[in-house]
PDB file of C-alpha atoms in Angstrom:
ATOM      1  CA  MET A   1     -33.695 -22.792 -19.673  1.00 39.00           C
ATOM      2  CA  SER A   2     -32.503 -20.931 -16.577  1.00 39.00           C
ATOM      3  CA  THR A   3     -34.969 -19.961 -13.910  1.00 39.00           C
ATOM      4  CA  GLN A   4     -35.110 -16.384 -12.652  1.00 40.00           C
ATOM      5  CA  ASN A   5     -33.478 -17.412  -9.361  1.00 38.00           C
ATOM      6  CA  GLU A   6     -30.647 -19.147 -11.212  1.00 36.00           C
ATOM      7  CA  THR A   7     -30.065 -16.033 -13.320  1.00 37.00           C
ATOM      8  CA  VAL A   8     -29.919 -13.835 -10.205  1.00 37.00           C
ATOM      9  CA  ALA A   9     -27.521 -16.256  -8.527  1.00 38.00           C
ATOM     10  CA  GLU A  10     -25.205 -16.161 -11.527  1.00 44.00           C
ATOM     11  CA  THR A  11     -24.968 -12.400 -11.388  1.00 59.00           C
ATOM     12  CA  GLN A  12     -24.516 -12.026  -7.636  1.00 82.00           C
ATOM     13  CA  ALA A  13     -21.121 -10.878  -6.462  1.00 87.00           C
ATOM     14  CA  PRO A  14     -19.150 -13.511  -4.514  1.00 91.00           C
ATOM     15  CA  ALA A  15     -19.206 -13.427  -0.723  1.00 93.00           C
ATOM     16  CA  ARG A  16     -16.007 -11.953   0.661  1.00 98.00           C
ATOM     17  CA  THR A  17     -14.234 -12.938   3.881  1.00 97.00           C
ATOM     18  CA  ALA A  18     -12.444 -10.413   6.082  1.00 98.00           C
ATOM     19  CA  GLN A  19      -8.959 -11.650   6.975  1.00 98.00           C
ATOM     20  CA  HIS A  20      -7.376 -10.628  10.267  1.00 98.00           C
ATOM     21  CA  ARG A  21      -4.517  -8.241   9.522  1.00 98.00           C
ATOM     22  CA  ARG A  22      -1.652  -6.817  11.545  1.00 98.00           C
ATOM     23  CA  TYR A  23      -0.378  -3.367  10.616  1.00 98.00           C
ATOM     24  CA  LEU A  24       2.360  -0.947  11.628  1.00 98.00           C
ATOM     25  CA  MET A  25       1.446   2.731  11.821  1.00 98.00           C
ATOM     26  CA  CYS A  26       3.092   5.944  13.048  1.00 97.00           C
ATOM     27  CA  ARG A  27       1.203   8.870  14.528  1.00 97.00           C
ATOM     28  CA  PRO A  28       1.957  12.020  12.448  1.00 96.00           C
ATOM     29  CA  GLU A  29       2.914  14.214  15.397  1.00 90.00           C
ATOM     30  CA  HIS A  30       5.653  15.891  13.371  1.00 82.00           C
ATOM     31  CA  PHE A  31       3.883  15.951  10.021  1.00 82.00           C
ATOM     32  CA  THR A  32       4.535  18.951   7.812  1.00 80.00           C
ATOM     33  CA  VAL A  33       5.620  19.615   4.230  1.00 75.00           C
ATOM     34  CA  SER A  34       8.942  21.417   4.350  1.00 75.00           C
ATOM     35  CA  TYR A  35      10.515  19.994   1.193  1.00 62.00           C
ATOM     36  CA  ARG A  36       9.386  18.654  -2.177  1.00 75.00           C
ATOM     37  CA  ILE A  37      10.222  15.085  -3.154  1.00 68.00           C
ATOM     38  CA  ASN A  38       7.069  14.221  -5.122  1.00 74.00           C
ATOM     39  CA  PRO A  39       4.533  16.161  -7.241  1.00 76.00           C
ATOM     40  CA  TRP A  40       1.978  16.250  -4.429  1.00 66.00           C
ATOM     41  CA  MET A  41       4.195  18.206  -2.028  1.00 61.00           C
ATOM     42  CA  GLU A  42       4.093  21.998  -2.055  1.00 77.00           C
ATOM     43  CA  PRO A  43       6.108  23.521   0.812  1.00 81.00           C
ATOM     44  CA  THR A  44       4.489  26.927   0.358  1.00 81.00           C
ATOM     45  CA  LYS A  45       1.056  25.462   1.078  1.00 79.00           C
ATOM     46  CA  PRO A  46       0.266  25.398   4.818  1.00 78.00           C
ATOM     47  CA  THR A  47      -0.331  22.046   6.497  1.00 83.00           C
ATOM     48  CA  ASP A  48      -2.363  21.373   9.629  1.00 89.00           C
ATOM     49  CA  THR A  49      -0.610  18.835  11.846  1.00 91.00           C
ATOM     50  CA  ALA A  50      -3.544  18.558  14.256  1.00 93.00           C
ATOM     51  CA  LYS A  51      -5.880  17.769  11.360  1.00 94.00           C
ATOM     52  CA  ALA A  52      -3.436  15.180  10.037  1.00 94.00           C
ATOM     53  CA  VAL A  53      -3.385  13.510  13.453  1.00 94.00           C
ATOM     54  CA  ARG A  54      -7.208  13.470  13.624  1.00 97.00           C
ATOM     55  CA  GLN A  55      -7.525  11.929  10.182  1.00 96.00           C
ATOM     56  CA  TRP A  56      -4.817   9.377  10.952  1.00 97.00           C
ATOM     57  CA  GLN A  57      -6.629   8.506  14.190  1.00 98.00           C
ATOM     58  CA  ASP A  58      -9.785   7.842  12.186  1.00 97.00           C
ATOM     59  CA  LEU A  59      -7.887   5.308  10.085  1.00 98.00           C
ATOM     60  CA  TYR A  60      -6.365   3.695  13.180  1.00 98.00           C
ATOM     61  CA  ASP A  61      -9.750   3.487  14.906  1.00 98.00           C
ATOM     62  CA  THR A  62     -11.355   2.043  11.773  1.00 98.00           C
ATOM     63  CA  TYR A  63      -8.816  -0.773  11.586  1.00 98.00           C
ATOM     64  CA  VAL A  64      -9.217  -1.594  15.272  1.00 98.00           C
ATOM     65  CA  SER A  65     -13.025  -1.472  15.113  1.00 98.00           C
ATOM     66  CA  LEU A  66     -12.935  -4.179  12.435  1.00 98.00           C
ATOM     67  CA  GLY A  67     -10.747  -6.441  14.545  1.00 98.00           C
ATOM     68  CA  HIS A  68      -7.327  -5.741  13.104  1.00 98.00           C
ATOM     69  CA  GLU A  69      -4.170  -5.327  15.182  1.00 98.00           C
ATOM     70  CA  VAL A  70      -2.238  -2.083  14.895  1.00 98.00           C
ATOM     71  CA  GLU A  71       1.300  -1.743  16.227  1.00 98.00           C
ATOM     72  CA  LEU A  72       2.888   1.680  16.582  1.00 98.00           C
ATOM     73  CA  ILE A  73       6.376   2.978  15.930  1.00 98.00           C
ATOM     74  CA  ASP A  74       7.333   6.178  17.737  1.00 97.00           C
ATOM     75  CA  PRO A  75       7.549   9.261  15.516  1.00 96.00           C
ATOM     76  CA  VAL A  76      10.957  10.937  15.410  1.00 95.00           C
ATOM     77  CA  PRO A  77      11.256  14.755  15.387  1.00 94.00           C
ATOM     78  CA  GLY A  78      12.622  16.004  12.089  1.00 91.00           C
ATOM     79  CA  LEU A  79      11.272  13.009  10.153  1.00 93.00           C
ATOM     80  CA  PRO A  80       7.816  14.214   9.062  1.00 90.00           C
ATOM     81  CA  ASP A  81       7.312  11.381   6.544  1.00 89.00           C
ATOM     82  CA  MET A  82       7.577   8.550   9.098  1.00 95.00           C
ATOM     83  CA  VAL A  83       3.781   8.488   9.075  1.00 94.00           C
ATOM     84  CA  TYR A  84       4.084   6.720   5.711  1.00 95.00           C
ATOM     85  CA  THR A  85       5.107   3.440   7.318  1.00 97.00           C
ATOM     86  CA  ALA A  86       4.587   1.389   4.153  1.00 97.00           C
ATOM     87  CA  ASN A  87       7.906   2.829   2.974  1.00 95.00           C
ATOM     88  CA  GLY A  88       9.685   1.530   6.080  1.00 97.00           C
ATOM     89  CA  GLY A  89      10.205  -2.061   4.988  1.00 98.00           C
ATOM     90  CA  PHE A  90       8.769  -5.202   3.446  1.00 98.00           C
ATOM     91  CA  ILE A  91       7.890  -8.234   5.537  1.00 98.00           C
ATOM     92  CA  ILE A  92       6.987 -11.837   4.753  1.00 98.00           C
ATOM     93  CA  ASP A  93       6.928 -14.763   7.209  1.00 97.00           C
ATOM     94  CA  GLY A  94       8.693 -12.844   9.958  1.00 97.00           C
ATOM     95  CA  ARG A  95      11.574 -11.653   7.749  1.00 98.00           C
ATOM     96  CA  ALA A  96      11.875  -7.885   7.326  1.00 98.00           C
ATOM     97  CA  LEU A  97      13.844  -6.311   4.503  1.00 98.00           C
ATOM     98  CA  GLY A  98      14.789  -2.787   5.505  1.00 98.00           C
ATOM     99  CA  VAL A  99      14.792   0.140   3.101  1.00 97.00           C
ATOM    100  CA  LYS A 100      17.349   2.355   1.436  1.00 96.00           C
ATOM    101  CA  PHE A 101      15.680   5.581   0.362  1.00 92.00           C
ATOM    102  CA  ARG A 102      16.538   7.261  -2.895  1.00 86.00           C
ATOM    103  CA  VAL A 103      15.913  10.718  -1.439  1.00 86.00           C
ATOM    104  CA  PRO A 104      18.192  11.993   1.358  1.00 85.00           C
ATOM    105  CA  GLU A 105      15.282  13.705   3.117  1.00 83.00           C
ATOM    106  CA  ARG A 106      13.987  10.296   4.229  1.00 85.00           C
ATOM    107  CA  SER A 107      17.233   8.439   4.908  1.00 90.00           C
ATOM    108  CA  GLY A 108      16.938   9.131   8.641  1.00 94.00           C
ATOM    109  CA  GLU A 109      13.945   6.790   8.779  1.00 93.00           C
ATOM    110  CA  GLU A 110      15.916   3.713   7.752  1.00 97.00           C
ATOM    111  CA  ARG A 111      17.459   2.858  11.121  1.00 97.00           C
ATOM    112  CA  PRO A 112      14.391   3.529  13.323  1.00 97.00           C
ATOM    113  CA  PHE A 113      12.314   1.118  11.248  1.00 97.00           C
ATOM    114  CA  MET A 114      14.962  -1.619  11.209  1.00 98.00           C
ATOM    115  CA  ASP A 115      15.456  -1.194  14.956  1.00 98.00           C
ATOM    116  CA  TRP A 116      11.701  -1.552  15.489  1.00 98.00           C
ATOM    117  CA  PHE A 117      11.572  -4.719  13.393  1.00 98.00           C
ATOM    118  CA  ALA A 118      14.454  -6.255  15.352  1.00 97.00           C
ATOM    119  CA  ALA A 119      12.922  -5.315  18.714  1.00 97.00           C
ATOM    120  CA  ASN A 120       9.643  -6.927  17.699  1.00 97.00           C
ATOM    121  CA  GLY A 121      10.934 -10.324  16.712  1.00 96.00           C
ATOM    122  CA  PHE A 122      11.557  -9.937  12.993  1.00 98.00           C
ATOM    123  CA  ASP A 123      14.621 -11.282  11.209  1.00 98.00           C
ATOM    124  CA  VAL A 124      16.021  -8.068   9.758  1.00 98.00           C
ATOM    125  CA  VAL A 125      17.897  -7.922   6.460  1.00 98.00           C
ATOM    126  CA  GLU A 126      19.730  -4.685   5.694  1.00 97.00           C
ATOM    127  CA  PRO A 127      19.296  -3.776   2.028  1.00 97.00           C
ATOM    128  CA  VAL A 128      22.089  -3.175  -0.455  1.00 97.00           C
ATOM    129  CA  GLU A 129      20.044  -1.695  -3.295  1.00 97.00           C
ATOM    130  CA  VAL A 130      17.889   1.443  -3.288  1.00 95.00           C
ATOM    131  CA  GLN A 131      14.234   0.573  -2.661  1.00 97.00           C
ATOM    132  CA  GLU A 132      11.357   1.964  -0.626  1.00 93.00           C
ATOM    133  CA  GLY A 133       9.685  -1.043   0.920  1.00 96.00           C
ATOM    134  CA  GLU A 134       6.004  -1.781   0.575  1.00 98.00           C
ATOM    135  CA  GLY A 135       5.610   1.451  -1.298  1.00 95.00           C
ATOM    136  CA  ASP A 136       7.051  -0.372  -4.310  1.00 97.00           C
ATOM    137  CA  PHE A 137       6.672  -4.042  -3.303  1.00 98.00           C
ATOM    138  CA  LEU A 138       3.247  -5.690  -3.077  1.00 98.00           C
ATOM    139  CA  LEU A 139       2.588  -9.322  -2.202  1.00 98.00           C
ATOM    140  CA  VAL A 140      -0.152 -10.942  -4.320  1.00 98.00           C
ATOM    141  CA  GLY A 141      -0.492 -14.593  -3.397  1.00 97.00           C
ATOM    142  CA  ASP A 142       3.019 -16.050  -3.701  1.00 97.00           C
ATOM    143  CA  THR A 143       4.142 -13.385  -6.164  1.00 98.00           C
ATOM    144  CA  ILE A 144       5.765 -10.045  -5.361  1.00 98.00           C
ATOM    145  CA  LEU A 145       4.877  -7.223  -7.723  1.00 98.00           C
ATOM    146  CA  ALA A 146       7.786  -4.778  -7.718  1.00 98.00           C
ATOM    147  CA  GLY A 147       7.731  -1.237  -9.023  1.00 98.00           C
ATOM    148  CA  THR A 148      10.504   0.809 -10.562  1.00 97.00           C
ATOM    149  CA  GLY A 149      10.794   3.992 -12.577  1.00 92.00           C
ATOM    150  CA  PHE A 150      10.953   6.689  -9.915  1.00 88.00           C
ATOM    151  CA  ARG A 151      12.210   5.388  -6.542  1.00 87.00           C
ATOM    152  CA  SER A 152      13.210   1.725  -6.259  1.00 94.00           C
ATOM    153  CA  VAL A 153      15.954   0.618  -8.673  1.00 93.00           C
ATOM    154  CA  GLY A 154      15.721  -2.472 -10.838  1.00 91.00           C
ATOM    155  CA  ASP A 155      18.521  -4.311  -9.006  1.00 96.00           C
ATOM    156  CA  SER A 156      16.430  -4.168  -5.830  1.00 97.00           C
ATOM    157  CA  HIS A 157      14.012  -6.594  -7.478  1.00 98.00           C
ATOM    158  CA  ARG A 158      16.775  -9.173  -7.798  1.00 98.00           C
ATOM    159  CA  GLU A 159      17.723  -8.615  -4.159  1.00 98.00           C
ATOM    160  CA  LEU A 160      14.067  -8.958  -3.170  1.00 98.00           C
ATOM    161  CA  GLY A 161      13.815 -12.360  -4.845  1.00 98.00           C
ATOM    162  CA  GLU A 162      16.983 -13.550  -3.144  1.00 98.00           C
ATOM    163  CA  VAL A 163      15.820 -12.450   0.322  1.00 98.00           C
ATOM    164  CA  PHE A 164      12.332 -13.938   0.157  1.00 98.00           C
ATOM    165  CA  GLY A 165      12.657 -16.762  -2.367  1.00 98.00           C
ATOM    166  CA  ARG A 166       9.531 -15.639  -4.221  1.00 97.00           C
ATOM    167  CA  GLU A 167       8.780 -14.825  -7.828  1.00 98.00           C
ATOM    168  CA  VAL A 168       9.272 -11.102  -8.431  1.00 98.00           C
ATOM    169  CA  VAL A 169       7.461  -9.410 -11.305  1.00 98.00           C
ATOM    170  CA  SER A 170       8.918  -6.042 -12.323  1.00 98.00           C
ATOM    171  CA  LEU A 171       6.575  -3.234 -13.359  1.00 98.00           C
ATOM    172  CA  ARG A 172       7.599   0.195 -14.632  1.00 98.00           C
ATOM    173  CA  LEU A 173       5.764   3.316 -13.512  1.00 98.00           C
ATOM    174  CA  VAL A 174       5.712   6.204 -15.999  1.00 97.00           C
ATOM    175  CA  ASP A 175       3.536   8.918 -14.422  1.00 95.00           C
ATOM    176  CA  PRO A 176       5.395  10.950 -11.744  1.00 92.00           C
ATOM    177  CA  ARG A 177       2.167  11.424  -9.782  1.00 91.00           C
ATOM    178  CA  PHE A 178       2.225   7.687  -9.147  1.00 95.00           C
ATOM    179  CA  TYR A 179       5.811   7.378  -8.053  1.00 91.00           C
ATOM    180  CA  HIS A 180       5.304   4.309  -5.852  1.00 94.00           C
ATOM    181  CA  LEU A 181       3.597   1.079  -6.886  1.00 98.00           C
ATOM    182  CA  ASP A 182       1.083   1.330  -4.041  1.00 96.00           C
ATOM    183  CA  THR A 183      -0.346   4.499  -5.598  1.00 96.00           C
ATOM    184  CA  ALA A 184      -1.284   2.596  -8.772  1.00 98.00           C
ATOM    185  CA  ILE A 185      -2.194  -0.914  -7.538  1.00 98.00           C
ATOM    186  CA  THR A 186      -4.400  -2.149  -4.704  1.00 98.00           C
ATOM    187  CA  VAL A 187      -4.078  -5.766  -3.564  1.00 98.00           C
ATOM    188  CA  LEU A 188      -7.693  -6.756  -2.963  1.00 98.00           C
ATOM    189  CA  ASP A 189      -7.090 -10.208  -1.479  1.00 98.00           C
ATOM    190  CA  PRO A 190      -4.369 -10.477   1.173  1.00 98.00           C
ATOM    191  CA  VAL A 191      -4.780 -14.252   1.612  1.00 98.00           C
ATOM    192  CA  GLU A 192      -4.602 -16.724  -1.258  1.00 97.00           C
ATOM    193  CA  GLY A 193      -5.210 -20.424  -0.756  1.00 95.00           C
ATOM    194  CA  PRO A 194      -6.571 -22.159   2.381  1.00 94.00           C
ATOM    195  CA  GLY A 195      -8.765 -19.734   4.291  1.00 94.00           C
ATOM    196  CA  GLY A 196      -8.684 -17.189   1.505  1.00 96.00           C
ATOM    197  CA  VAL A 197      -9.539 -16.892  -2.155  1.00 97.00           C
ATOM    198  CA  ASP A 198      -8.444 -19.358  -4.821  1.00 96.00           C
ATOM    199  CA  ARG A 199      -6.638 -16.593  -6.690  1.00 97.00           C
ATOM    200  CA  ALA A 200      -5.780 -13.168  -5.303  1.00 98.00           C
ATOM    201  CA  ASN A 201      -6.903 -10.228  -7.393  1.00 98.00           C
ATOM    202  CA  ILE A 202      -5.878  -6.594  -7.751  1.00 98.00           C
ATOM    203  CA  ALA A 203      -7.193  -3.234  -8.889  1.00 98.00           C
ATOM    204  CA  TYR A 204      -4.921  -0.935 -10.867  1.00 98.00           C
ATOM    205  CA  LEU A 205      -4.591   2.200 -12.957  1.00 98.00           C
ATOM    206  CA  PRO A 206      -3.411   1.096 -16.434  1.00 98.00           C
ATOM    207  CA  SER A 207      -2.169   4.537 -17.498  1.00 97.00           C
ATOM    208  CA  ALA A 208       0.347   4.620 -14.630  1.00 98.00           C
ATOM    209  CA  PHE A 209       2.420   1.874 -16.325  1.00 98.00           C
ATOM    210  CA  ASP A 210       4.407   1.464 -19.512  1.00 98.00           C
ATOM    211  CA  ASP A 211       3.057  -0.746 -22.308  1.00 98.00           C
ATOM    212  CA  GLU A 212       4.975  -3.861 -21.295  1.00 98.00           C
ATOM    213  CA  SER A 213       3.840  -3.612 -17.685  1.00 98.00           C
ATOM    214  CA  GLN A 214       0.242  -3.162 -18.841  1.00 98.00           C
ATOM    215  CA  ARG A 215       0.601  -6.316 -20.906  1.00 98.00           C
ATOM    216  CA  ILE A 216       1.977  -8.264 -17.943  1.00 98.00           C
ATOM    217  CA  LEU A 217      -0.804  -7.098 -15.639  1.00 98.00           C
ATOM    218  CA  ALA A 218      -3.520  -7.877 -18.182  1.00 98.00           C
ATOM    219  CA  GLU A 219      -2.119 -11.365 -18.708  1.00 98.00           C
ATOM    220  CA  ARG A 220      -1.677 -12.194 -15.041  1.00 98.00           C
ATOM    221  CA  TYR A 221      -4.815 -10.551 -13.686  1.00 98.00           C
ATOM    222  CA  PRO A 222      -7.512 -10.800 -16.358  1.00 98.00           C
ATOM    223  CA  ASP A 223     -10.239 -10.179 -13.774  1.00 98.00           C
ATOM    224  CA  ALA A 224      -8.573  -7.141 -12.209  1.00 98.00           C
ATOM    225  CA  ILE A 225     -10.516  -3.957 -11.619  1.00 98.00           C
ATOM    226  CA  HIS A 226      -9.351  -1.195 -13.965  1.00 98.00           C
ATOM    227  CA  VAL A 227      -9.659   2.084 -12.101  1.00 98.00           C
ATOM    228  CA  SER A 228     -10.311   5.355 -13.902  1.00 98.00           C
ATOM    229  CA  ASP A 229      -7.792   8.167 -14.159  1.00 97.00           C
ATOM    230  CA  GLU A 230     -10.183  10.316 -12.105  1.00 97.00           C
ATOM    231  CA  ASP A 231     -10.144   7.887  -9.181  1.00 97.00           C
ATOM    232  CA  GLY A 232      -6.414   7.349  -9.514  1.00 96.00           C
ATOM    233  CA  ALA A 233      -5.795  11.086  -9.353  1.00 94.00           C
ATOM    234  CA  VAL A 234      -7.391  11.285  -5.888  1.00 93.00           C
ATOM    235  CA  PHE A 235      -5.151   8.449  -4.630  1.00 93.00           C
ATOM    236  CA  GLY A 236      -8.043   6.016  -4.841  1.00 97.00           C
ATOM    237  CA  LEU A 237      -5.670   3.095  -5.347  1.00 98.00           C
ATOM    238  CA  ASN A 238      -3.566   3.930  -2.320  1.00 97.00           C
ATOM    239  CA  ALA A 239      -5.860   1.631  -0.401  1.00 98.00           C
ATOM    240  CA  ALA A 240      -5.684  -1.296   2.027  1.00 98.00           C
ATOM    241  CA  SER A 241      -7.855  -4.411   2.001  1.00 98.00           C
ATOM    242  CA  ASP A 242      -8.591  -7.261   4.392  1.00 98.00           C
ATOM    243  CA  GLY A 243     -10.264  -9.269   1.657  1.00 98.00           C
ATOM    244  CA  LYS A 244     -13.725  -7.892   2.352  1.00 98.00           C
ATOM    245  CA  HIS A 245     -13.320  -4.308   3.560  1.00 98.00           C
ATOM    246  CA  VAL A 246     -11.339  -2.045   1.244  1.00 98.00           C
ATOM    247  CA  PHE A 247     -10.223   1.158   2.929  1.00 98.00           C
ATOM    248  CA  ILE A 248     -10.299   3.915   0.322  1.00 98.00           C
ATOM    249  CA  SER A 249     -10.437   7.657  -0.192  1.00 97.00           C
ATOM    250  CA  PRO A 250     -14.022   8.990  -0.076  1.00 97.00           C
ATOM    251  CA  ARG A 251     -13.300  10.860  -3.297  1.00 97.00           C
ATOM    252  CA  ALA A 252     -12.760   7.642  -5.282  1.00 98.00           C
ATOM    253  CA  THR A 253     -16.474   7.207  -5.953  1.00 98.00           C
ATOM    254  CA  GLY A 254     -16.150   5.200  -9.142  1.00 98.00           C
ATOM    255  CA  PHE A 255     -13.727   2.769  -7.532  1.00 98.00           C
ATOM    256  CA  ALA A 256     -16.122   2.362  -4.592  1.00 98.00           C
ATOM    257  CA  ALA A 257     -18.892   1.363  -6.997  1.00 98.00           C
ATOM    258  CA  GLN A 258     -16.609  -1.109  -8.771  1.00 98.00           C
ATOM    259  CA  LEU A 259     -15.670  -2.701  -5.436  1.00 98.00           C
ATOM    260  CA  THR A 260     -19.297  -3.036  -4.413  1.00 98.00           C
ATOM    261  CA  GLU A 261     -20.102  -4.770  -7.695  1.00 98.00           C
ATOM    262  CA  ARG A 262     -17.408  -7.358  -6.907  1.00 98.00           C
ATOM    263  CA  GLY A 263     -18.708  -8.018  -3.389  1.00 98.00           C
ATOM    264  CA  TYR A 264     -16.159  -5.952  -1.481  1.00 98.00           C
ATOM    265  CA  THR A 265     -17.229  -3.368   1.087  1.00 98.00           C
ATOM    266  CA  PRO A 266     -15.694   0.092   0.559  1.00 98.00           C
ATOM    267  CA  VAL A 267     -14.745   1.778   3.836  1.00 98.00           C
ATOM    268  CA  ARG A 268     -14.165   5.460   3.255  1.00 98.00           C
ATOM    269  CA  VAL A 269     -11.495   7.221   5.309  1.00 98.00           C
ATOM    270  CA  ASP A 270     -10.453  10.796   4.538  1.00 96.00           C
ATOM    271  CA  LEU A 271      -6.688  11.404   4.703  1.00 95.00           C
ATOM    272  CA  SER A 272      -6.760  14.602   2.655  1.00 91.00           C
ATOM    273  CA  GLU A 273      -4.237  16.368   4.898  1.00 93.00           C
ATOM    274  CA  LEU A 274      -1.709  13.558   4.581  1.00 88.00           C
ATOM    275  CA  LEU A 275      -2.183  13.593   0.817  1.00 85.00           C
ATOM    276  CA  LEU A 276      -0.411  16.957   0.910  1.00 79.00           C
ATOM    277  CA  GLY A 277       2.719  14.937   1.643  1.00 80.00           C
ATOM    278  CA  GLY A 278       2.031  12.508  -1.191  1.00 78.00           C
ATOM    279  CA  GLY A 279       0.596   9.671   0.856  1.00 84.00           C
ATOM    280  CA  GLY A 280      -2.748   8.072   1.571  1.00 93.00           C
ATOM    281  CA  ILE A 281      -4.234   5.092   3.357  1.00 97.00           C
ATOM    282  CA  LYS A 282      -1.826   2.424   2.121  1.00 97.00           C
ATOM    283  CA  CYS A 283       1.173   4.686   2.604  1.00 95.00           C
ATOM    284  CA  CYS A 284       0.247   4.868   6.295  1.00 97.00           C
ATOM    285  CA  THR A 285      -0.167   1.097   6.587  1.00 98.00           C
ATOM    286  CA  LEU A 286       2.658  -1.469   6.642  1.00 98.00           C
ATOM    287  CA  GLU A 287       1.687  -5.149   6.663  1.00 98.00           C
ATOM    288  CA  LEU A 288       3.324  -7.153   9.448  1.00 98.00           C
ATOM    289  CA  ARG A 289       3.402 -10.756   8.290  1.00 97.00           C
ATOM    290  CA  GLY A 290       4.745 -13.063  10.992  1.00 90.00           C
ATOM    291  CA  GLY A 291       7.148 -12.082  13.770  1.00 72.00           C
ATOM    292  CA  ARG A 292       6.543 -12.060  17.510  1.00 63.00           C
ATOM    293  CA  ARG A 293       2.946 -11.479  18.620  1.00 54.00           C
TER     294      ARG A 293
END
């Protein structure tokens, strides 16, 4: 018969370890919404660039206060979406795959990001296929989850596997509000194996995916957190995690409670102004794995 202490121990959430992360961000000095390339953007609705900068600074300061490194790429006039650095590339072990945007409004960002990677010690690979970087590619342990359906094309998943030599699992997005994979999945554990967790886990919004993708996710991540449509609709899953702290929208209250139950620490950062451009915390955060320090 179990003692009371043993019962409590069995139900306690596991202790989580914060992993040192290195991110690339871009100050939104030129942020505005002057065109519409996703359902969140409404050019007739005024945007406040100064407010966007203040909110972005809060995110930057939060990362730094928790010991993470943040590198900066200079914003370019006329490229208001450069703040969403996650779309600028995908990097593993010092190798950076550049991006090839589907939408012409963002094509001017391709070269500045690849130039930054090269100048900062990354081995840069210029892409052939249309894809939008860490917006649609997420590293979970040794596996790359790759989104398609709205932006990145299916052939980019093949190219991704060839460049990085990793297993690539294709997932199809079906809700235009969640047009990038990082709006529908959060990688909760950035380090798997020695120094990290035995098996990296995720949180995701099931309704954002087609039936086959839901089946794949359920099979591969049976312990994943299933986030509600309400929390997904406020970009709750466009979040970053260091393995302990999960940086999320303050409006994703249900998701915050789910994280706490699992032993993670929700860190709420309001990027409501940048959401007007269709991006949140993860959109503004590109993982730099390897390269010159």
